[in-house]
Coordinates of C-alpha atoms and ligand atoms in Angstrom, one line a residue:
X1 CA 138.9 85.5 113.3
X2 CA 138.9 82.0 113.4
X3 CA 137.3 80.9 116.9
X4 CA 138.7 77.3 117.8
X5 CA 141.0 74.9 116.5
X6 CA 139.7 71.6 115.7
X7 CA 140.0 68.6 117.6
X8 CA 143.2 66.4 116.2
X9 CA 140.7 63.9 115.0
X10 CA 138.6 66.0 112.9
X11 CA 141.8 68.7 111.7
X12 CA 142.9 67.2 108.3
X13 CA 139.6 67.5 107.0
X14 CA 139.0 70.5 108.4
X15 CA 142.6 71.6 106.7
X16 CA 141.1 70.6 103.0
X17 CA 137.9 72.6 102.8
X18 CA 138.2 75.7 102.2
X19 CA 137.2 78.2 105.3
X20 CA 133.9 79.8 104.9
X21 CA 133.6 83.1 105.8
X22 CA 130.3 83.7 108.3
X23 CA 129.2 86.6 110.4
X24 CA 128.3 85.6 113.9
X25 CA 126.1 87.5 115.9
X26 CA 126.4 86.7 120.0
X27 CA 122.7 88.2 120.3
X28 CA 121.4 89.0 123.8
X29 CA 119.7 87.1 126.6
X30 CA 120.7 83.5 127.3
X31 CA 122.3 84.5 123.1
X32 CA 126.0 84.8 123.8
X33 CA 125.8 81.3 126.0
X34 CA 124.3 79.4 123.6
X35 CA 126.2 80.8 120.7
X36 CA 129.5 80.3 122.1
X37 CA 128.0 77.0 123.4
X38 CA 127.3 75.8 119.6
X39 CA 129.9 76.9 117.8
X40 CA 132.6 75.2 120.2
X41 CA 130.8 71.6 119.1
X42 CA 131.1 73.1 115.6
X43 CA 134.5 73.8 115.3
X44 CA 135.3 70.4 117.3
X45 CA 133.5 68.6 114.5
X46 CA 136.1 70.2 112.2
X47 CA 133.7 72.6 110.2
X48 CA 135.9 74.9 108.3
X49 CA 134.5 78.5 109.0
X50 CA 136.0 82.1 108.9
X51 CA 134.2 84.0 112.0
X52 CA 133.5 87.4 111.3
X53 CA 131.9 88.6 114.6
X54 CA 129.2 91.4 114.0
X55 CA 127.2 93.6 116.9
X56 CA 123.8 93.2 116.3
X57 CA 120.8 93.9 118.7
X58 CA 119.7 95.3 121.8
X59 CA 123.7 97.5 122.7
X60 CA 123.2 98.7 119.3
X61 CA 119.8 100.0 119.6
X62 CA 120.5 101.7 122.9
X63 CA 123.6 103.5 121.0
X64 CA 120.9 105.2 118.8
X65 CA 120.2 102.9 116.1
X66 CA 116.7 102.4 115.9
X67 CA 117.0 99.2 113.5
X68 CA 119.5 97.7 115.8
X69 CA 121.7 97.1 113.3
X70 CA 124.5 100.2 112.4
X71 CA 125.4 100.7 108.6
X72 CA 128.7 99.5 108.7
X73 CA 127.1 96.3 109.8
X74 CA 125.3 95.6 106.2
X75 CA 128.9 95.4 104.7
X76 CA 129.7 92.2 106.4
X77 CA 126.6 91.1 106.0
X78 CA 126.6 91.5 102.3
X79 CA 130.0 90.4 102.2
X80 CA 129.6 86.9 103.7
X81 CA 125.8 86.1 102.8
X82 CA 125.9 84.0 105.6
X83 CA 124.6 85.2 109.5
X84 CA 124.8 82.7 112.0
X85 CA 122.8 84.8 114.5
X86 CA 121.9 84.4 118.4
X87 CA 118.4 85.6 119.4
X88 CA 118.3 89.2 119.9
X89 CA 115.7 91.6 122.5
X90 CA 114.0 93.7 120.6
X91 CA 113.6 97.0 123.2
X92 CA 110.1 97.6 125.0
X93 CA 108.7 100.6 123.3
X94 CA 107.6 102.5 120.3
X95 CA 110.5 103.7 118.0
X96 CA 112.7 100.0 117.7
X97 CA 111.3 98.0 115.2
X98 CA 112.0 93.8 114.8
X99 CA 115.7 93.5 113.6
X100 CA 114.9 90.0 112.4
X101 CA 112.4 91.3 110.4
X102 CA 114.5 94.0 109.0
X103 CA 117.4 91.3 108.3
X104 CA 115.1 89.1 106.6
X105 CA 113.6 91.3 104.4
X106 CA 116.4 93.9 103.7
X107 CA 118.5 90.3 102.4
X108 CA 115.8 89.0 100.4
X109 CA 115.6 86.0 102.5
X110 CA 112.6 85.3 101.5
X111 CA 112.0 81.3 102.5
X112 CA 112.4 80.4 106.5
X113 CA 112.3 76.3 107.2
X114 CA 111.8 75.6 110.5
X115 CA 112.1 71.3 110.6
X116 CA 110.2 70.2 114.0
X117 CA 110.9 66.3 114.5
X118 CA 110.3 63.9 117.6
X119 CA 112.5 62.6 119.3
X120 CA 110.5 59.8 121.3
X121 CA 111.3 58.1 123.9
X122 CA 114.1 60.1 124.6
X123 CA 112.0 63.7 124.6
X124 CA 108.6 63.2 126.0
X125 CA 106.3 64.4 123.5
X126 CA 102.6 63.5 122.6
X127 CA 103.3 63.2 119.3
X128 CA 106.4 60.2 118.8
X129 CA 106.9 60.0 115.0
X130 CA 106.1 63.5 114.1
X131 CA 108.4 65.2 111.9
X132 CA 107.1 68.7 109.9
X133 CA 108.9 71.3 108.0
X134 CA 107.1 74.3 108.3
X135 CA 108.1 77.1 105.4
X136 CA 106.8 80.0 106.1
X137 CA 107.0 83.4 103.7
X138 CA 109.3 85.6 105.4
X139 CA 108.9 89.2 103.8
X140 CA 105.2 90.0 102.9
X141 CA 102.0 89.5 105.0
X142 CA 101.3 91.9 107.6
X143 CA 105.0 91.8 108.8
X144 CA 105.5 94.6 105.9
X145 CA 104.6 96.6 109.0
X146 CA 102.9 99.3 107.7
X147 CA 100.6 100.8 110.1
X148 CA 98.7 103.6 110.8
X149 CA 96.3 105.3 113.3
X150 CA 93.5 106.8 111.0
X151 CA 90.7 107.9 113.3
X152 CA 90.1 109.0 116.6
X153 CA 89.3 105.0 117.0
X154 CA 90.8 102.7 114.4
X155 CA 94.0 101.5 113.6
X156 CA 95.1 99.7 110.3
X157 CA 97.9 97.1 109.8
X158 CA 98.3 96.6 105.8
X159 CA 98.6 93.0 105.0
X160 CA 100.6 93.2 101.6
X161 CA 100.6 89.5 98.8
X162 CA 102.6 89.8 96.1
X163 CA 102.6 87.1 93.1
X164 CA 106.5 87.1 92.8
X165 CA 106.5 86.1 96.7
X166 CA 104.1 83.5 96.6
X167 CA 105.5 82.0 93.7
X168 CA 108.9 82.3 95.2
X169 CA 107.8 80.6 98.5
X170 CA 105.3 77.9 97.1
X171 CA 108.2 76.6 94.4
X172 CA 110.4 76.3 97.1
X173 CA 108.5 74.2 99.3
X174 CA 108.0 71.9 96.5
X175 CA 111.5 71.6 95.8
X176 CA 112.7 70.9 99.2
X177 CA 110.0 68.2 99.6
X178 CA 111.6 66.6 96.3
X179 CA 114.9 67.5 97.2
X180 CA 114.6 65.6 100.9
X181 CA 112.7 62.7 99.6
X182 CA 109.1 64.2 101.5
X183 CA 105.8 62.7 100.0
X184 CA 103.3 65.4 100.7
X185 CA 103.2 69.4 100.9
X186 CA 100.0 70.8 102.5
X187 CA 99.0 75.0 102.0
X188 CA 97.6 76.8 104.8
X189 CA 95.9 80.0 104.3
X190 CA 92.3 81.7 104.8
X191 CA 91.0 82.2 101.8
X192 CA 87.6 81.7 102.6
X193 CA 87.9 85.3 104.4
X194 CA 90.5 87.1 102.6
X195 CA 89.9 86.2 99.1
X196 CA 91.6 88.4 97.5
X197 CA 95.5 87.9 99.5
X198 CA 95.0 84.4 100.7
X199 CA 93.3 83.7 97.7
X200 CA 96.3 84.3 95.6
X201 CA 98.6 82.1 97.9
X202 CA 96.1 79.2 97.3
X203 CA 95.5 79.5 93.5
X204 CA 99.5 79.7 93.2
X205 CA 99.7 76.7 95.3
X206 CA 97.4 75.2 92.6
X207 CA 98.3 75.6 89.9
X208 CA 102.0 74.9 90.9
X209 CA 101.5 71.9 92.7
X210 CA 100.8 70.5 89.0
X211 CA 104.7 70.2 88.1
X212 CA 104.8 67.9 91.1
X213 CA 103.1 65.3 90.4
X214 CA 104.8 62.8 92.2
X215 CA 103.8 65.1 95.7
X216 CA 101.0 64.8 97.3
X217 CA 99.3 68.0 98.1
X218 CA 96.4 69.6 100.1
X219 CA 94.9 72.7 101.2
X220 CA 93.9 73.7 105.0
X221 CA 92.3 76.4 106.4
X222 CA 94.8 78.2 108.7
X223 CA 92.4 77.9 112.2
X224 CA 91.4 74.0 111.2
X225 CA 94.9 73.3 109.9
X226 CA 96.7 74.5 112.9
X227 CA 93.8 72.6 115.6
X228 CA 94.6 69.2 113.3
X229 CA 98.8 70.2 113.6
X230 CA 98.6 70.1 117.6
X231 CA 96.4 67.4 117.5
X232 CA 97.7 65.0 114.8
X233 CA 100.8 66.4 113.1
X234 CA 102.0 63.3 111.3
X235 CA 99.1 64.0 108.7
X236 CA 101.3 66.4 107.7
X237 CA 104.6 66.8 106.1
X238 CA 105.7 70.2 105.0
X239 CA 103.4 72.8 105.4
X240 CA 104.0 76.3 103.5
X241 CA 102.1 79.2 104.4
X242 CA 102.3 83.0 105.2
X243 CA 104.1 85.0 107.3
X244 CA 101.8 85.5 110.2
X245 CA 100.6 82.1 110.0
X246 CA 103.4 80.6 109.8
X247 CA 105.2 82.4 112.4
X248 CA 102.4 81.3 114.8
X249 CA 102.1 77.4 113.6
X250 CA 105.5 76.6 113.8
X251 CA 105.9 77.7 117.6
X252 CA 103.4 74.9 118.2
X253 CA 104.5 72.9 115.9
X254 CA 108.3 73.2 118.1
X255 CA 106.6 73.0 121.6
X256 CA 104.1 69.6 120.6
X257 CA 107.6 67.9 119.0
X258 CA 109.2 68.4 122.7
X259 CA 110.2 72.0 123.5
X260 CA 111.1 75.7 121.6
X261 CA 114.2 74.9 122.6
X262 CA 115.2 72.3 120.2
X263 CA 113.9 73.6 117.3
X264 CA 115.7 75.7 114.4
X265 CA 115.7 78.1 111.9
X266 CA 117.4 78.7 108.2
X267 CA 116.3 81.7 106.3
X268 CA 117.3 81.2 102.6
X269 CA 117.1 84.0 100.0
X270 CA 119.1 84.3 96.0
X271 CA 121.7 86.3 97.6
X272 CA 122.3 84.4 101.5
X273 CA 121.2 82.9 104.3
X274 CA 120.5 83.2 107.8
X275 CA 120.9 80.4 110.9
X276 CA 119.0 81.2 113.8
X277 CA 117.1 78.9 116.7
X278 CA 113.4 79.8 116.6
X279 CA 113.3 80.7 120.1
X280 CA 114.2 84.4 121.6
X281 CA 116.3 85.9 124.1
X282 CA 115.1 84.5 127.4
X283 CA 116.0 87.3 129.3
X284 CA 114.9 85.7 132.7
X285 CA 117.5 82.2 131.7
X286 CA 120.7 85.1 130.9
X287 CA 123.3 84.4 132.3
X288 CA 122.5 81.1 134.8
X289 CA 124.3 78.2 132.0
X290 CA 120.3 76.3 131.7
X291 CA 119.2 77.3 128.5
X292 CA 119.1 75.0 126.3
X293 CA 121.5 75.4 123.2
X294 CA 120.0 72.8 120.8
X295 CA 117.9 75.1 118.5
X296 CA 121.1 77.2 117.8
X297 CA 123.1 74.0 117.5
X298 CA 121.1 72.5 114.9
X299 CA 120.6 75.7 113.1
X300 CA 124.6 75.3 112.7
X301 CA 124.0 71.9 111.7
X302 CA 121.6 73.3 108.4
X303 CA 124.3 76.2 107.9
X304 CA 127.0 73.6 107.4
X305 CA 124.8 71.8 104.5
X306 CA 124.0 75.1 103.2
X307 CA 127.9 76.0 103.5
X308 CA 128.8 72.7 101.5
X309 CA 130.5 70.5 104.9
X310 CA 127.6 68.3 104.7
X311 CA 129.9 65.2 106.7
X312 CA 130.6 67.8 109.3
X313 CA 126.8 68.5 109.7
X314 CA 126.3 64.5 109.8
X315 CA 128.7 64.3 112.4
X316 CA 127.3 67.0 114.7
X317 CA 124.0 66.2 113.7
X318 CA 124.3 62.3 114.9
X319 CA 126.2 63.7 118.2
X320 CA 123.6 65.3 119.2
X321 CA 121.1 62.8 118.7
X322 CA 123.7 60.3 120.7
X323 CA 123.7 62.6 123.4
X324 CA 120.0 63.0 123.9
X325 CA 119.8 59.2 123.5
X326 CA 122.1 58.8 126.6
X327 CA 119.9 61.4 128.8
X328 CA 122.1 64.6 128.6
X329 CA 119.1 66.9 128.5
X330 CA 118.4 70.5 129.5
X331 CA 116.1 71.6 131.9
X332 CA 113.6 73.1 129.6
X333 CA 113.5 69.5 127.7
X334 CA 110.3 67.3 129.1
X335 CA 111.3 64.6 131.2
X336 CA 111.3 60.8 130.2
X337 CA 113.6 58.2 130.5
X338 CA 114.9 56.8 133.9
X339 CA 118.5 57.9 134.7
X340 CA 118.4 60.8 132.6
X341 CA 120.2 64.2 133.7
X342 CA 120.1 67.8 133.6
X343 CA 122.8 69.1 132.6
X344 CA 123.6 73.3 132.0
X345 CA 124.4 75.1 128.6
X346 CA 128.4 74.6 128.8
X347 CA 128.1 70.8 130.1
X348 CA 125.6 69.6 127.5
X349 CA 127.7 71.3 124.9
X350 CA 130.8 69.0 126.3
X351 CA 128.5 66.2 126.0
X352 CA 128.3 66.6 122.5
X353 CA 131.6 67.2 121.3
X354 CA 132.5 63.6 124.2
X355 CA 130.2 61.7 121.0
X356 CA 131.4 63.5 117.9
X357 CA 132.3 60.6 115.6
X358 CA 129.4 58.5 117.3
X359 CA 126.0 57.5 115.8
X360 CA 122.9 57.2 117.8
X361 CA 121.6 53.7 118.4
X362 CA 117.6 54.0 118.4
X363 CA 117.4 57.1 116.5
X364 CA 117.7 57.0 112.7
X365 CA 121.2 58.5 111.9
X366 CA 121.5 61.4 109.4
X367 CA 122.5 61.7 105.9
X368 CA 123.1 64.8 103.9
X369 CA 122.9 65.4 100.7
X370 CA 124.8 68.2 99.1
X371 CA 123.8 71.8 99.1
X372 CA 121.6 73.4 97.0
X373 CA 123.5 76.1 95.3
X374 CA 122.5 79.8 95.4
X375 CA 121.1 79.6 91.4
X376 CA 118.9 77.1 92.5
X377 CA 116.8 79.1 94.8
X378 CA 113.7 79.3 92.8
X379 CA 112.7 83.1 91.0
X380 CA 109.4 83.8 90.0
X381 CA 108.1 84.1 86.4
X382 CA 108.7 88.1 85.0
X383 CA 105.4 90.0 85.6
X384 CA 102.8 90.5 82.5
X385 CA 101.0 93.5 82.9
X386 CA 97.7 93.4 83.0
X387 CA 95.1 95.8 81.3
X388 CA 94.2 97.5 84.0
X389 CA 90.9 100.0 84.2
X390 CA 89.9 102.5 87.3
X391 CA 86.3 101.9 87.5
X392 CA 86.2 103.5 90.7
X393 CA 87.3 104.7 94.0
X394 CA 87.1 103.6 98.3
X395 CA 87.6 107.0 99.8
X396 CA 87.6 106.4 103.9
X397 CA 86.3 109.0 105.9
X398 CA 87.1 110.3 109.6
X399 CA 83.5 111.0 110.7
X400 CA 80.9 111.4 113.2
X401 CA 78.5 113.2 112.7
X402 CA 75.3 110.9 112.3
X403 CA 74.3 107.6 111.1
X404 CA 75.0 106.4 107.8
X405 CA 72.0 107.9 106.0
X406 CA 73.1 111.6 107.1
X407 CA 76.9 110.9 105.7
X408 CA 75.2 109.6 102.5
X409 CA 73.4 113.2 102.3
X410 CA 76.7 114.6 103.2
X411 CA 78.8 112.4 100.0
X412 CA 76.1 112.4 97.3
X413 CA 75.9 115.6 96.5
X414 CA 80.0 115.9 95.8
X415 CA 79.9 112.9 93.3
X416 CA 79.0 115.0 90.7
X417 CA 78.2 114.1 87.6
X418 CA 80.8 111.0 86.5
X419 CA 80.5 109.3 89.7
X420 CA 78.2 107.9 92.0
X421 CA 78.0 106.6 95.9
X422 CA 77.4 103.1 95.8
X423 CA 78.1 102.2 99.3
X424 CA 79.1 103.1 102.8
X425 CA 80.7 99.9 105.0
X426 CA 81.8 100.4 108.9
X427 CA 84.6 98.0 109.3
X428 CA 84.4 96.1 106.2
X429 CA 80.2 95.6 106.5
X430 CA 77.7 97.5 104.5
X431 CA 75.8 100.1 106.5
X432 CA 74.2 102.1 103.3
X433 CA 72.3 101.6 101.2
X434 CA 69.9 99.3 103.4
X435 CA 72.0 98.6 106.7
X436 CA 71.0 97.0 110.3
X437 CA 70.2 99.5 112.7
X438 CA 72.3 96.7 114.9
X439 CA 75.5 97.3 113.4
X440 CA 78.3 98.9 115.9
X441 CA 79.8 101.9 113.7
X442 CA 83.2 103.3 114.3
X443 CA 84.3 106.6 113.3
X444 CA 86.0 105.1 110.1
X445 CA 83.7 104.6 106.9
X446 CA 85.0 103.4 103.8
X447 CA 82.4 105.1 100.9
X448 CA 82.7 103.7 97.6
X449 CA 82.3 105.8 94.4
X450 CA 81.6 104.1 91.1
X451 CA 81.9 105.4 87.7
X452 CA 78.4 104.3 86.0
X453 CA 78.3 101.6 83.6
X454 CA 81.7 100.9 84.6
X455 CA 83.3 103.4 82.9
X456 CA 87.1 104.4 83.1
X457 CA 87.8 106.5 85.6
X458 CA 90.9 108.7 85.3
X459 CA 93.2 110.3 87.7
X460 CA 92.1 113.8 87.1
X461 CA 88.4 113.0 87.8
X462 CA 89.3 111.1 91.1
X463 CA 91.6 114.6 92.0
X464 CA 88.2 116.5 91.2
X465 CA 86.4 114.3 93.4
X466 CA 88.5 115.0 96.9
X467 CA 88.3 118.6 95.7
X468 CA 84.7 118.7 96.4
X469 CA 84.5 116.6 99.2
X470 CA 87.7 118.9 100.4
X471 CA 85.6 121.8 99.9
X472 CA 81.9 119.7 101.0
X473 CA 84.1 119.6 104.7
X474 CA 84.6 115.9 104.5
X475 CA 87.8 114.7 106.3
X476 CA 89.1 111.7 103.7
X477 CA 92.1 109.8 105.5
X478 CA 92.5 107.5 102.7
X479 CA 92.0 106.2 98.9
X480 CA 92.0 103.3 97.3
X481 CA 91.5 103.0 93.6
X482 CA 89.2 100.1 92.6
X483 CA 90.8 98.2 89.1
X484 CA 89.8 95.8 87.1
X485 CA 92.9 93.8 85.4
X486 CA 92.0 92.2 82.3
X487 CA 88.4 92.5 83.2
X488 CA 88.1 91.2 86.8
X489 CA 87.6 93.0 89.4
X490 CA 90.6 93.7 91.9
X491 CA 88.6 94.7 94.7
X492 CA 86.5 93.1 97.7
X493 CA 82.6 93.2 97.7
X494 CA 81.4 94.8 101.1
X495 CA 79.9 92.0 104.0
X496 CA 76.5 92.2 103.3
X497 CA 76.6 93.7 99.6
Ligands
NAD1 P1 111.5 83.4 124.2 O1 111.6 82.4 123.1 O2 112.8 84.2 124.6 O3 111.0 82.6 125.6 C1 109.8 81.9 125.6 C2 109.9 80.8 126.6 O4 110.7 79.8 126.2 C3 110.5 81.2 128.0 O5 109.8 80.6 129.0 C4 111.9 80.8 127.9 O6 112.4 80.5 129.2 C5 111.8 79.5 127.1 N1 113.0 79.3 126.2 C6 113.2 79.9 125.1 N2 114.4 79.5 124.6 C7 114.9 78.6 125.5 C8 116.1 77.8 125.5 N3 117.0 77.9 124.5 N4 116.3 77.0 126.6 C9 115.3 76.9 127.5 N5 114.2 77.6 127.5 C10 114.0 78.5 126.5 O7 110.3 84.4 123.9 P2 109.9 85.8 124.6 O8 110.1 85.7 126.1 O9 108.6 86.1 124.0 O10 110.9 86.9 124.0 C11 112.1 87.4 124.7 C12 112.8 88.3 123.8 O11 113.3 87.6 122.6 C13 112.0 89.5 123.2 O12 112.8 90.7 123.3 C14 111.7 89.1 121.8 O13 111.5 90.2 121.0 C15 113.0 88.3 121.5 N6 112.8 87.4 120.4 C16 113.9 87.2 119.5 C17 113.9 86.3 118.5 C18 115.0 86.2 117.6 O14 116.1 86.9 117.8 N7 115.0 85.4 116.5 C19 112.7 85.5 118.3 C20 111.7 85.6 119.3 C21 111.7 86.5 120.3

């Protein structure tokens, strides 16, 4: 379905490019408003697209798709490789889980940019001059979302780093800073806590940052990094960093530049992209023509470069910027100049097609480049095994019966010969041997078994072991092996050890 006809101004070049095709998703909330908003300045700016409408979100949940998404859907999806997608609600309750999540990952669309720029004096902001783009890993981190209720007490979220996706991520930032001429790439991550995740991100930051000489680079910790963002963002240029953290910095980032409203989204992967404004559904703006449609706008804007219709980006691009130069703003923008007015969702789009073909006068004017084609995406170097060694096992434990010392006498004795307990933690800190009669102690103990000497443990011996603690009464929730891979350990020392 092809939504609009161009304006006469714009239709012959519209006419020569050939019609991409792209599914569109109307979302919920203040979604289908904004979407039909945008794409009405899009297709007046002549971009050449094939809309493929798809059902996506909160109507498709309700019909008894838990994933919000029905299987049909994927076809299209996988058909086009490119979603230009309205916020979606995500339903209250257990049972639903994210759908942009789901998209993201199920894709492969591994690299989200989220640009956050300034647009002083026109869009009061704190921070005139700022201009950061925020990648952020979109498929690992604790957005796997693996989670699980263990004890009477704890929960556990598993935060999951591979070295293909940091690779993947961190190469990517680098190339977009040299493809869009940026001087600097700073890392964010907390390494000094999780050494082992976060410490992988960092190193791979590292060492790649060496084929990029010509960028500068840095390294923050995530809480420091993200206080020195709000507070002075033009230190930084683009910022790559994990999912979580990521998600999280470039909200503020969005809101210090002006408003959520503005601020958009691309999701890049090998095999397609996604377009989407940062922001969500507003449920409480549905409906009332005030939300403001920029984020989705200029998410349209990134999809045309990605599509190849870089001069129809430009033109929207520099309309938009006209129009916020001349005071069209929506209510949710901060206010500034004298004489400027509020306009709603259908009017301000008007106001944008009124300047297509028109550059703004204070504002640097755009200039795209061409699209970076799918085979550039950067892939991560094949994995070389490692030798890898089982010198010994965490088994976690659902007790509570005692203190530490009495689930020691309870453990010990089922070691048996090839294994000993080295140490009981409570939430990550060591409580045996030796521990503070002032630690708090849930009713989840992790209770490490080493083979002494560090000698190889094998499968079978680590079976034999939950035999006899099986059989010693001992109710284990949980394992994880402890390896060594070529020689260093792949495992966390206890707080305290
Ligand atoms: P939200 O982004 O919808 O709203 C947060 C605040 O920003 C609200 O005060 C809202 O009025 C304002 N706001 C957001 N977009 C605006 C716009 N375009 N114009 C003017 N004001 C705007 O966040 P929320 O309230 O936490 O979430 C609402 C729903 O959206 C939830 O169901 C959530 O799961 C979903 N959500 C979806 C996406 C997505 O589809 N990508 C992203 C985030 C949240």
């Amino acid at each position: 379905m092809t939504l609009l006809t161009p304006l006469p101004q714009f239709e012959s070049e519209a006419q020569s490019i050939h019609r991409v095709p792209v599914a569109v998703a109307m979302g919920d909330g203040i979604g289908p408003e904004i979407m039909r908003a945008s794409l009405s300045v899009l297709q007046a700016a002549g971009a050449a697209l094939e809309i493929r409408e798809i059902a996506l979100g909160e109507a498709v949940y309700k019909s008894g798709h838990s994933s919000g998404i029905a299987p049909e859907t994927w076809d299209v999806l996988r058909a086009t490789k490119l979603l230009y997608k309205a916020p979606i609600t995500t339903p209250q309750g257990g049972g639903y889980k994210s759908l942009n999540v789901t998209l993201r990952k199920s894709l492969g669309l591994f690299a989200n940019v989220r640009p956050n720029g300034a647009y002083a004096p026109f869009v009061a902001t704190k921070h005139p001059g700022m201009d950061v783009v925020i990648v952020r890993e979109n498929e690992e981190d604790l957005y796997a979302g693996i989670e699980h209720r263990q004890t009477d007490e704890v929960y556990q979220c598993l935060k999951l780093v591979s070295r293909p996706g940091t690779e993947k991520i961190i190469r990517f930032a680098f190339e977009h800073a040299r493809r869009n001429g940026r001087r600097k790439v700073s890392c964010f991550s907390k390494d000094n806590i999780m050494k082992l995740t976060d410490g992988l991100f960092h190193k791979t930051f590292d060492t790649i940052a060496k084929e990029y000489p010509e960028i500068e680079t840095d390294h923050w910790i995530i809480d420091i990094g993200a206080a020195r963002l709000a507070s002075n963002p033009k230190q930084f240029d683009v910022i790559v960093t994990g999912n979580l953290y990521g998600d999280i910095i470039s909200d503020i980032a969005a809101e210090i530049a002006g408003s959520v409203g503005l601020a958009p989204s691309a999701n890049i992967g090998a095999h397609g992209a996604m377009f989407e404004a940062i922001h969500g559904s507003a449920p409480p703006l549905a409906g009332k023509d005030v939300a403001n449609p920029s984020g989705l706008l200029l998410a349209g804007v990134m999809m045309l470069v990605h599509a190849g219709q870089p001069r129809v980006a430009e033109r929207v691009h520099n309309a938009w910027l006209r129009t916020i130069e001349d005071g069209v703003h929506t209510a949710d923008m901060p206010q500034e100049a004298p004489g400027a007015q509020r306009v709603g969702t259908r009017a301000f789009a008007q106001a944008v097609i009124a300047r297509l073909g028109l550059e703004p006068r204070h504002l640097a004017p755009v200039r795209y480049g061409e699209a970076t084609p799918a085979s550039a995406v950067p892939q991560a170097a094949p994995t070389v095994p490692a030798t890898k060694q089982t010198v010994g096992i965490d088994v976690f434990v659902h007790w509570s019966g005692g203190t530490p010392d009495d689930l020691a006498a309870l453990l010990r004795p089922a070691a048996g010969t090839g294994l000993e307990l080295s140490m009981i933690t409570n939430r990550g800190v060591k409580v045996w041997p030796q521990g503070l009669a002032e630690t708090f102690c849930t009713d989840h103990w992790r209770c490490r078994f080493l083979a002494p000497g560090g000698a190889a443990l094998t499968h079978a011996a680590i079976a034999a072991l939950l035999l006899r603690l099986a059989e010693a009464g001992v109710d284990f929730i949980k394992t994880e092996h402890l390896c060594t891979f070529d020689g260093v350990a792949g495992y966390s020392l206890g707080q305290g050890q």
